[in-house]
Short mmCIF file of C-alpha atoms in Angstrom, two decimals:
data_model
loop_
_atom_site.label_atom_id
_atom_site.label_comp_id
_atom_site.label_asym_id
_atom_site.label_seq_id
_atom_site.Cartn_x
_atom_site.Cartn_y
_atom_site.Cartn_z
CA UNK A 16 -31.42 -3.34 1.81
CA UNK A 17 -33.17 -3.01 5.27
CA UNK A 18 -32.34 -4.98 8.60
CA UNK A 19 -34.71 -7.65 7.35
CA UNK A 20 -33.96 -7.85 4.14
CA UNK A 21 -30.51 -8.03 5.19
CA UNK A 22 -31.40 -11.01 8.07
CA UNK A 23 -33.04 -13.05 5.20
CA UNK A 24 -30.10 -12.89 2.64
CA UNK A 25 -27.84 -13.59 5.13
CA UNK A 26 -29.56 -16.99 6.31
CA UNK A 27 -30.53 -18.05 2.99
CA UNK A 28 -26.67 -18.13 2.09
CA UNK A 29 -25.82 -20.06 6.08
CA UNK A 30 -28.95 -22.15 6.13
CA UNK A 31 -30.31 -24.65 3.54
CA UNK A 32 -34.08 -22.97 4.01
CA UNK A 33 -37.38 -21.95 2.54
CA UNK A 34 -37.50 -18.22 2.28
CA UNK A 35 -40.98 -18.16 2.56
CA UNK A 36 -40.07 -20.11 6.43
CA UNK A 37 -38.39 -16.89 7.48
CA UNK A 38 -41.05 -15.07 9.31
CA UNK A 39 -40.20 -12.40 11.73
CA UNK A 40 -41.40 -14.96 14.58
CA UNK A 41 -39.29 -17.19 13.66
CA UNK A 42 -37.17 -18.15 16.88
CA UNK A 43 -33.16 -18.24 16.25
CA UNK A 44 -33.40 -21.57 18.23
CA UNK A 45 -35.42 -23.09 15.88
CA UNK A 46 -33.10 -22.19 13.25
CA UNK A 47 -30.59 -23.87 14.78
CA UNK A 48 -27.41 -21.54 13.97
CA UNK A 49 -24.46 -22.44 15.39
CA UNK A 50 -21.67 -20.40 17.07
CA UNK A 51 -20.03 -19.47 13.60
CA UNK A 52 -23.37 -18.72 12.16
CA UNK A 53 -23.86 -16.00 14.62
CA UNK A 54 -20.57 -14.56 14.24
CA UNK A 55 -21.13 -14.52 10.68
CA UNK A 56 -24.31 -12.55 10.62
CA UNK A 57 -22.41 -10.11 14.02
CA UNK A 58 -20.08 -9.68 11.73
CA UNK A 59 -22.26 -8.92 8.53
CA UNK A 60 -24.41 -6.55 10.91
CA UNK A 61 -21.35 -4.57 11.37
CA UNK A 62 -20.11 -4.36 8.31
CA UNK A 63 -23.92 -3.24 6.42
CA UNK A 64 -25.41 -1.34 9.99
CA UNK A 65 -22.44 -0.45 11.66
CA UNK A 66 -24.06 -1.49 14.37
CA UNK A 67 -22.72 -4.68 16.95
CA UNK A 68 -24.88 -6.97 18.17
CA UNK A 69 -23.69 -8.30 21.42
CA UNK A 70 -23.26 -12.01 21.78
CA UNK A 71 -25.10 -12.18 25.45
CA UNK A 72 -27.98 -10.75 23.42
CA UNK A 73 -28.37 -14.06 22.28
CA UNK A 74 -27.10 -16.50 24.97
CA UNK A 75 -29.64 -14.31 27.44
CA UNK A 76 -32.36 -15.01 25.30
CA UNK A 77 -32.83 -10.94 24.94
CA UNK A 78 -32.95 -11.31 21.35
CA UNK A 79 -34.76 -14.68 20.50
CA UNK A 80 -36.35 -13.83 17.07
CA UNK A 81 -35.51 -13.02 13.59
CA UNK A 82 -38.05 -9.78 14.08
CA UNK A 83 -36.78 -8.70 17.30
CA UNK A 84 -33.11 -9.07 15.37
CA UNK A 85 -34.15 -6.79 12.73
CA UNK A 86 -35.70 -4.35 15.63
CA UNK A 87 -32.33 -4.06 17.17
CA UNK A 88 -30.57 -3.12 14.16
CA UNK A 89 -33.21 -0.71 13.66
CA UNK A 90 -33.08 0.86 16.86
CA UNK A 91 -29.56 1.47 16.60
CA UNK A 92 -28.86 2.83 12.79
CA UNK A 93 -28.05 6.28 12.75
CA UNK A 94 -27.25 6.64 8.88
CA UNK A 95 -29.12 4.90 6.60
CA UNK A 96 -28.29 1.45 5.71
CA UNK A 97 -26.05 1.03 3.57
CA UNK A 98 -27.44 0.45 -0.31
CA UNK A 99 -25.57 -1.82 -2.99
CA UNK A 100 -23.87 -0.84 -6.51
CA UNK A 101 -26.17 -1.12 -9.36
CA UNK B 28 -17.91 -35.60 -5.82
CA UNK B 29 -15.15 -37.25 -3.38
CA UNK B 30 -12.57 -35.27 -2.45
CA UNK B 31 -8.99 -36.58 -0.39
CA UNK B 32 -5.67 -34.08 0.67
CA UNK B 33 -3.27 -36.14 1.59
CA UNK B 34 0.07 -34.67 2.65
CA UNK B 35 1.37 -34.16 -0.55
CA UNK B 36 -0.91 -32.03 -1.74
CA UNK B 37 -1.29 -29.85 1.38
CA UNK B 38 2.39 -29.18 1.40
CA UNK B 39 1.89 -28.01 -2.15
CA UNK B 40 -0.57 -25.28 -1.53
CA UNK B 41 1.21 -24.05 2.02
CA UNK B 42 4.13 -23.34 -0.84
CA UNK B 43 1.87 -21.50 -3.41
CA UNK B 44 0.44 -19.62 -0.62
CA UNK B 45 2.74 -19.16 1.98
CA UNK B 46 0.50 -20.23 4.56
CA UNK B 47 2.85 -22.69 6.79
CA UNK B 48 0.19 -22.81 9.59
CA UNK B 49 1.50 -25.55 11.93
CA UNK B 50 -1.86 -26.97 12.19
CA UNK B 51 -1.38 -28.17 8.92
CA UNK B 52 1.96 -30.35 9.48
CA UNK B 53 2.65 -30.82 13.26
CA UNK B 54 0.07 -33.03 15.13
CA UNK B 55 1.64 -32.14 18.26
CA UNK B 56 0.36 -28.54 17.53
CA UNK B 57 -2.60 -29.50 16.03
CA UNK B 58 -3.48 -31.78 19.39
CA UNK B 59 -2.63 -28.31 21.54
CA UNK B 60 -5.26 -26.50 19.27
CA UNK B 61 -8.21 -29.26 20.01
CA UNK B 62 -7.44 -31.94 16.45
CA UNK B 63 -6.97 -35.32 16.52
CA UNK B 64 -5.08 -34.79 13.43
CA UNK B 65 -3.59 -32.90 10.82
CA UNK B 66 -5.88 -30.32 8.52
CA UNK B 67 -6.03 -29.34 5.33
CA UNK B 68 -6.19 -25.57 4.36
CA UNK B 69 -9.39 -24.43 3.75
CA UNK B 70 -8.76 -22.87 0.43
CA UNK B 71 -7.33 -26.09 -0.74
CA UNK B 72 -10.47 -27.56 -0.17
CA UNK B 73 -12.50 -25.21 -1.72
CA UNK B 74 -10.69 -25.03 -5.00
CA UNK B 75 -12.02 -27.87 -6.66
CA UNK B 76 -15.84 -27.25 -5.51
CA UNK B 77 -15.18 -23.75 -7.17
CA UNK B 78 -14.16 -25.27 -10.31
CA UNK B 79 -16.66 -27.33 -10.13
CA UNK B 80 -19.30 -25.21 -9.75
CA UNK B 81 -18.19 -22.59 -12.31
CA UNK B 82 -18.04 -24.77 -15.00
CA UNK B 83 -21.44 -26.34 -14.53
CA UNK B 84 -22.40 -22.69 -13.80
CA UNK B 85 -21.31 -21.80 -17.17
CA UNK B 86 -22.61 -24.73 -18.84
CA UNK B 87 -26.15 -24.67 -17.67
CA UNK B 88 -29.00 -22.84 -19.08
CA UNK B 89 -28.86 -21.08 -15.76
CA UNK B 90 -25.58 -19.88 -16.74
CA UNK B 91 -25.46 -16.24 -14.72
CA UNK B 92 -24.65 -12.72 -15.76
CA UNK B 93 -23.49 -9.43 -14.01
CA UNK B 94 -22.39 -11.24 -10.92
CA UNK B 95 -21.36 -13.88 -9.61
CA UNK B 96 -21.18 -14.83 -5.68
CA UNK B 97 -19.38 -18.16 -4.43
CA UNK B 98 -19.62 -18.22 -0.55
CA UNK B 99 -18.39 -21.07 1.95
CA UNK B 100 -18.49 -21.16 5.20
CA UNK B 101 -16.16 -23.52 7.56
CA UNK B 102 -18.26 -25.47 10.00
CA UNK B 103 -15.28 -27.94 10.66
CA UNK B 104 -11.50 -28.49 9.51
CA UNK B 105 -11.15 -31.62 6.89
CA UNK B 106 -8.32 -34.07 8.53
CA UNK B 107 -5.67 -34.91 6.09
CA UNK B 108 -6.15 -38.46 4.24
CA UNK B 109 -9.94 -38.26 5.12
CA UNK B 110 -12.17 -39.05 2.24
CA UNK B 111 -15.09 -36.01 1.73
CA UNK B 112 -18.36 -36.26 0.00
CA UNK B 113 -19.99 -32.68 -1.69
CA UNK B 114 -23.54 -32.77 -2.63
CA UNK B 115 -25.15 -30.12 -4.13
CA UNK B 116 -28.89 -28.95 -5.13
CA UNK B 117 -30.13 -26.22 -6.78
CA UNK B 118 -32.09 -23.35 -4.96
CA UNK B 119 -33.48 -21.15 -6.93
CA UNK B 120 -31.13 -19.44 -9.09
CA UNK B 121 -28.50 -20.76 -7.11
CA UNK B 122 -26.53 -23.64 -6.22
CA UNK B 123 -26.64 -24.53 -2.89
CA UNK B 124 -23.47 -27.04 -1.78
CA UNK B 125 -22.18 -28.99 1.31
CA UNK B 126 -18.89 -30.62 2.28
CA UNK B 127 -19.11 -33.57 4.78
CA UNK B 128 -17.09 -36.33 5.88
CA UNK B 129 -17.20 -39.60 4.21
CA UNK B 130 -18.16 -41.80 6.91
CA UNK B 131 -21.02 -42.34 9.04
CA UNK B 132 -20.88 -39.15 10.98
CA UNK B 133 -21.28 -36.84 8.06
CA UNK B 134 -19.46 -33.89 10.03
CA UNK B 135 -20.01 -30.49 7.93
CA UNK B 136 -17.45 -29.10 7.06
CA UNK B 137 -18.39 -26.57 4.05
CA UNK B 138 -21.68 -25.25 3.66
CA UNK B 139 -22.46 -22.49 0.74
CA UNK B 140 -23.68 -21.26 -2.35
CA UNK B 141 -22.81 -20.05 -5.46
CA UNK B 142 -25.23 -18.47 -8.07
CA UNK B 143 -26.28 -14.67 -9.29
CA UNK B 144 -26.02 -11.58 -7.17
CA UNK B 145 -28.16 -8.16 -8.41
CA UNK B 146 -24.73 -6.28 -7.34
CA UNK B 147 -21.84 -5.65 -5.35
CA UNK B 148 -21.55 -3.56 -1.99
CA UNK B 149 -21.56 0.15 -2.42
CA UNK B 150 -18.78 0.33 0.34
CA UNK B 151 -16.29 -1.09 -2.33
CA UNK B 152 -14.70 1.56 -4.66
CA UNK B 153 -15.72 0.86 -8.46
CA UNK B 154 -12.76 2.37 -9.40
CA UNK B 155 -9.11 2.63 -7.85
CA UNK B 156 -9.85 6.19 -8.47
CA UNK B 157 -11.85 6.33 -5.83
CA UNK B 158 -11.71 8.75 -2.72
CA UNK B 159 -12.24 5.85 -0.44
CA UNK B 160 -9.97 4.04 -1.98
CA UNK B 161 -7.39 2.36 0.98
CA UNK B 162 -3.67 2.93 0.96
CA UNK B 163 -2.83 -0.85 0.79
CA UNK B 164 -2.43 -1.61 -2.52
CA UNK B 165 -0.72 -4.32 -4.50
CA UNK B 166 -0.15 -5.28 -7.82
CA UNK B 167 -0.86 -8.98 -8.64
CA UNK B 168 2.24 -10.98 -8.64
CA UNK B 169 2.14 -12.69 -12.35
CA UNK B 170 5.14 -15.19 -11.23
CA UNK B 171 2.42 -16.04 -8.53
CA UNK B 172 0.04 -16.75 -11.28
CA UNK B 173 2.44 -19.04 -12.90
CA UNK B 174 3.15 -20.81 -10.03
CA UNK B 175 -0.36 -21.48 -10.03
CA UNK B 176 -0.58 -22.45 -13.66
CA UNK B 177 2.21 -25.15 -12.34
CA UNK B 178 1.03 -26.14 -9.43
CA UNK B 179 -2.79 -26.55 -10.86
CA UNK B 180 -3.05 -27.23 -14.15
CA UNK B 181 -6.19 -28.96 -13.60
CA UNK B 182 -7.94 -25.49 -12.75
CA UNK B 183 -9.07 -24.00 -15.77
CA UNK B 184 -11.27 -21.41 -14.36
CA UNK B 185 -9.98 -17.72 -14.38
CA UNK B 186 -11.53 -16.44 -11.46
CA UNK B 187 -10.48 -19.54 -9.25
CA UNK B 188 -7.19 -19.00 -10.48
CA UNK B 189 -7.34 -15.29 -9.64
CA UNK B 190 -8.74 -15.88 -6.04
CA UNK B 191 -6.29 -18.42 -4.83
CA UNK B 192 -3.44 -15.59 -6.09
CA UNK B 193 -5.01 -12.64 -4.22
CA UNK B 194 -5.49 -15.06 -1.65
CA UNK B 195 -1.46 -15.70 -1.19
CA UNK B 196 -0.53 -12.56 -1.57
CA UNK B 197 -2.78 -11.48 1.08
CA UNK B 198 -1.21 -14.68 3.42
CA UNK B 199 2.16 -12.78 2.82
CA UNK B 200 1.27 -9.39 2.42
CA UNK B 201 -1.56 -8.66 3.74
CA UNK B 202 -2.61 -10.55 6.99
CA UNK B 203 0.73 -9.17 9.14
CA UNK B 204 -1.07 -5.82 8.49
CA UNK B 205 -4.39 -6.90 9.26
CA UNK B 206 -2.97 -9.13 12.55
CA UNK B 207 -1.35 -5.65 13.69
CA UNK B 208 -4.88 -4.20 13.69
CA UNK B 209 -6.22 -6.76 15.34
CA UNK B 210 -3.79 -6.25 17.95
CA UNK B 211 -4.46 -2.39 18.39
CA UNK B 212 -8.68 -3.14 18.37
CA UNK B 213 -7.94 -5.04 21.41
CA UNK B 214 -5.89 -2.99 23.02
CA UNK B 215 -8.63 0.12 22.47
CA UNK B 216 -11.10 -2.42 23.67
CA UNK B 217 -9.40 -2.71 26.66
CA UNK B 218 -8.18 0.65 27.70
CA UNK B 219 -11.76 1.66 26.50
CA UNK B 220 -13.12 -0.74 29.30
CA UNK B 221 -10.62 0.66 31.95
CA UNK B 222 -8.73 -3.36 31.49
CA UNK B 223 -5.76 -4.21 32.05
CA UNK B 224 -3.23 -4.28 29.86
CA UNK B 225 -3.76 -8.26 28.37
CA UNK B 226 0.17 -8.56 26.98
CA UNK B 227 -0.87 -12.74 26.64
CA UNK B 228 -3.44 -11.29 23.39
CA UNK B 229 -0.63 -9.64 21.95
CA UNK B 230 2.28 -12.57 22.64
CA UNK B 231 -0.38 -15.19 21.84
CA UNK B 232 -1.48 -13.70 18.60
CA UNK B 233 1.94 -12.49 17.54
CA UNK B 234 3.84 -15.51 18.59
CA UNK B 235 1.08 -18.97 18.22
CA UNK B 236 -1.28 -17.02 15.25
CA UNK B 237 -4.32 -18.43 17.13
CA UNK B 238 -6.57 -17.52 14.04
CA UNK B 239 -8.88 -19.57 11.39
CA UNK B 240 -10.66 -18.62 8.13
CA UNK B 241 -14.51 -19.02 8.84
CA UNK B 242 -15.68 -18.21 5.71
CA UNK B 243 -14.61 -17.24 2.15
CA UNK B 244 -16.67 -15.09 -0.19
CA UNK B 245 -15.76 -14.08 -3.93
CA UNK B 246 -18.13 -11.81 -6.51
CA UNK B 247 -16.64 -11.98 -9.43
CA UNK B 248 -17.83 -10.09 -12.56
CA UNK B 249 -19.68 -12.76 -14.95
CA UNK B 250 -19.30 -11.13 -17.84
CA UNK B 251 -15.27 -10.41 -17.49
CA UNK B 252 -14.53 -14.01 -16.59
CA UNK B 253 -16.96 -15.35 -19.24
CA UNK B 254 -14.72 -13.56 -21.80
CA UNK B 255 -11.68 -14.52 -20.46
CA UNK B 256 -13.27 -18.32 -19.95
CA UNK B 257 -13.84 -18.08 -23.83
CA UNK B 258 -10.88 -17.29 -24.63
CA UNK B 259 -9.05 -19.82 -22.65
CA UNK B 260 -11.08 -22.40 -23.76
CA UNK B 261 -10.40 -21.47 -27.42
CA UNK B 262 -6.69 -21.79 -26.73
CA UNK B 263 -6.93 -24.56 -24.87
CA UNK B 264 -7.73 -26.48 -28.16
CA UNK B 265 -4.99 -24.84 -30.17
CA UNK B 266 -2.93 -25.50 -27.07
CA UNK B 267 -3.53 -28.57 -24.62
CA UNK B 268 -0.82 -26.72 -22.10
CA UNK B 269 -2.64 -23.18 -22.03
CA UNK B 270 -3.89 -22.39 -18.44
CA UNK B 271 -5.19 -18.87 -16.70
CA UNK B 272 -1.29 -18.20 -16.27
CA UNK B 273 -1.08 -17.95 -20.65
CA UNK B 274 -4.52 -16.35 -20.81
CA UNK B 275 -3.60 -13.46 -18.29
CA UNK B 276 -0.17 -12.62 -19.65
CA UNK B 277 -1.69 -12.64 -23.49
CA UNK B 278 -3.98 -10.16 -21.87
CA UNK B 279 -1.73 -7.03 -20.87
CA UNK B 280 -4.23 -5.08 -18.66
CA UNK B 281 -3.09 -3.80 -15.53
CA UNK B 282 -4.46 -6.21 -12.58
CA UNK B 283 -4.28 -5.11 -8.66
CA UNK B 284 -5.94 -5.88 -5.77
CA UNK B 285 -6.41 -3.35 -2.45
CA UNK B 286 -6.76 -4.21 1.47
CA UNK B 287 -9.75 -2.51 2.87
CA UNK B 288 -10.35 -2.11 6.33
CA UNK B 289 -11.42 -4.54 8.20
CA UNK B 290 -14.45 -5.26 9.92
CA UNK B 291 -13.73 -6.01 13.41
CA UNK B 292 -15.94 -7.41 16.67
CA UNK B 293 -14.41 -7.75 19.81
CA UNK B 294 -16.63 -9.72 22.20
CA UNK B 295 -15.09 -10.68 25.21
CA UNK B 296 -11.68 -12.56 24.92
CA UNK B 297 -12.83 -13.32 20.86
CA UNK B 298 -11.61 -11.28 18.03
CA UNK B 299 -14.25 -12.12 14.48
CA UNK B 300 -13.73 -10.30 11.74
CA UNK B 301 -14.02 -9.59 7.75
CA UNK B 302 -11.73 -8.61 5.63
CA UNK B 303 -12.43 -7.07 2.06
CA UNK B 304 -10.06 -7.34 -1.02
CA UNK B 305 -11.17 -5.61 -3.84
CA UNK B 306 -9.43 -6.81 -7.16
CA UNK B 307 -9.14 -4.24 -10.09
CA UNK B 308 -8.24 -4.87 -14.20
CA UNK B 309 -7.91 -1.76 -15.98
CA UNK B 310 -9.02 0.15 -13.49
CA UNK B 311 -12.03 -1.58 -13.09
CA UNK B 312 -13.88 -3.47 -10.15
CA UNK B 313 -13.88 -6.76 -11.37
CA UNK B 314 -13.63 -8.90 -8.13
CA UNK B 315 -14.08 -8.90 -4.77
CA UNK B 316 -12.54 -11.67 -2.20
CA UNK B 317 -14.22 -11.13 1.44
CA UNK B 318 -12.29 -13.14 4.08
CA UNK B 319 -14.09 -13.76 7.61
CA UNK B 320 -11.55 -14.88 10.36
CA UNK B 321 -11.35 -15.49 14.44
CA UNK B 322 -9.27 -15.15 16.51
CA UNK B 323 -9.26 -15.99 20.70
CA UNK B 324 -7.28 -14.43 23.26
CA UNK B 325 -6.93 -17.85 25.15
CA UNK B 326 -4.78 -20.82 24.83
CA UNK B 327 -8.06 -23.02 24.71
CA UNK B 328 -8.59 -25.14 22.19
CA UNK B 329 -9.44 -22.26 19.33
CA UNK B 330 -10.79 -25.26 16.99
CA UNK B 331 -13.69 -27.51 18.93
#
């Protein structure tokens, strides 16, 4: 599962939403996530990428898409990502 | 659905699972951590929307195989006495489900889902064979089980039965361990940022357990629980007081669940985490319970 892939399954199971909605311009305000919704995906990231997403990322308006989410992630995966038990 | 925890029945589950939280019986506490009143477990909560869910699950002609995934997550604590209204809709293959308050507001409190998953994370040993298998081990207390039986004869589903077990034996077992890790994180954190040494984390943590469940997450193999479903559904005919308890001790396989270690983010003066409990019947993955928490290093209101 890649960093978008990932951002998608993840928001399906917080958000009551139309995959097809979930565009990588998408802006995280207009999903409206709360705090606990971004602590569950930091958390999530971490646990699948190994790789922590600063909160200021967010409350600076660095990170203000689902796409530039998933370009983060990216950026900062050294091993592959990891892949699920058939 | 309406669903009301009064006292009574909060008291009930703090005994089954050990988790004496005084959020959950002392208002002046409660008050200190940001309630107007008294709050019901999460797990509590969720036990009945579980049941729920399974059995229509099972009933359905969308009734799932392989896996199964039930997730929650806590938006905002039920009060005790309140009276809570859960609507779901199906998504998909999945079951999509929300817990708010009865009255005008509709506060969340739940939001989740339960339906298929293609598989379960490859970080989670298959078998307790495994190299990266963890040290913490434990084997699943069966008078725990009949405690439940007791205590819940009204849950009929194996899995649910299973979860809220693991579940208290991690309360008793398990969380000290995972609190003592917490503790260390921070103190890395800090000594990694040159900080000084924050002693308040360690006697706040230690001493008030500033820390809530935010979510709850359980895959549980479809086909295992179907069979064991069967089975206590069979009996239950034969035998109107059979329960998960009966079907699990006619079934002599070795059950034991293992601690893994914990996902931890420290941002700041907050702690978030996830906690992984694999759960194991004849040496088999056949269940895994992934607990997100938070914790604060601040005597703020933890709970807005």
């Amino acid at each position: 599962m890649n960093a978008d892939e990932f951002l998608i399954s993840s928001i399906l199971e917080l958000k009551d939403i139309d995959s097809a909605e979930l565009t990588p311009d998408l802006t995280l305000e207009k999903l409206a996530l709360d705090s606990l919704d971004y602590v569950e995906i930091q958390v999530g990231i971490k646990k699948h990428f190994g790789v922590d997403v600063p909160t200021d990322l967010f409350t600076s308006n660095t990170i203000k898409t689902l796409g530039e989410l998933g370009s983060y992630i990216d950026s900062r995966t050294e091993t592959k990502p990891v892949p699920l038990n058939a | 659905m309406n669903l009301t925890f009064d006292f009574l029945a909060v008291r009930r589950w703090a005994e089954f699972s050990g988790d004496f939280n005084p959020i959950h019986f002392d208002l002046a506490h409660a008050h200190k951590v940001g309630m107007n009143k008294l709050i019901v477990h999460g797990m509590l909560a969720l036990m009945p929307i579980k049941q729920m869910l399974a059995r229509d699950g099972r009933t359905s002609t969308r009734a799932p195989a392989g896996w199964i995934k039930f997730k929650a997550a806590f938006r905002h604590p039920l009060a005790h006495d309140n009276n809570h209204l859960l609507a779901t809709h199906a998504v998909g293959d999945k079951t999509s489900f929300q817990l708010s308050s009865g009255d005008a507001n509709r506060i969340e409190h739940f939001r989740g889902s339960f339906g298929p998953v293609a598989a379960m994370p490859s970080d989670v040993p298959l078998t307790p064979q495994s190299p990266s298998m963890p040290d913490h081990r434990f084997a699943l207390d069966r008078a725990q089980l009949a405690l439940f039986a007791q205590t819940y004869a009204d849950i009929s589903e194996y899995w649910v039965a299973l979860d809220a077990v693991v579940f208290a034996q991690f309360m008793r077992s398990g969380l000290p361990i995972v609190e003592q890790m917490v503790v260390d994180a921070y103190a890395t954190s800090q000594s990694a940022r040159s900080a000084p040494n924050d002693t308040d984390f360690n006697f706040n943590f230690k001493s008030n357990k500033v820390v809530v469940q935010t979510s709850h997450c359980v895959t549980v193999d479809a086909t295992l629980d179907a069979m064991l479903s069967a089975k206590l559904d069979s009996t239950l005919d034969a035998t109107p007081n059979s329960s998960p308890d009966a079907t699990l001790n006619s079934d002599k396989g070795d059950l034991h669940w293992a601690l893994m270690p914990p996902v931890l983010l420290i941002h700041g003066t907050q702690v978030s985490g996830s906690v992984s409990l694999p759960v194991y019947h004849d040496n088999r993955l056949v269940m895994l319970v992934e607990i997100g928490l938070l914790a604060k290093v601040s005597h703020a209101p933890l709970l807005q």
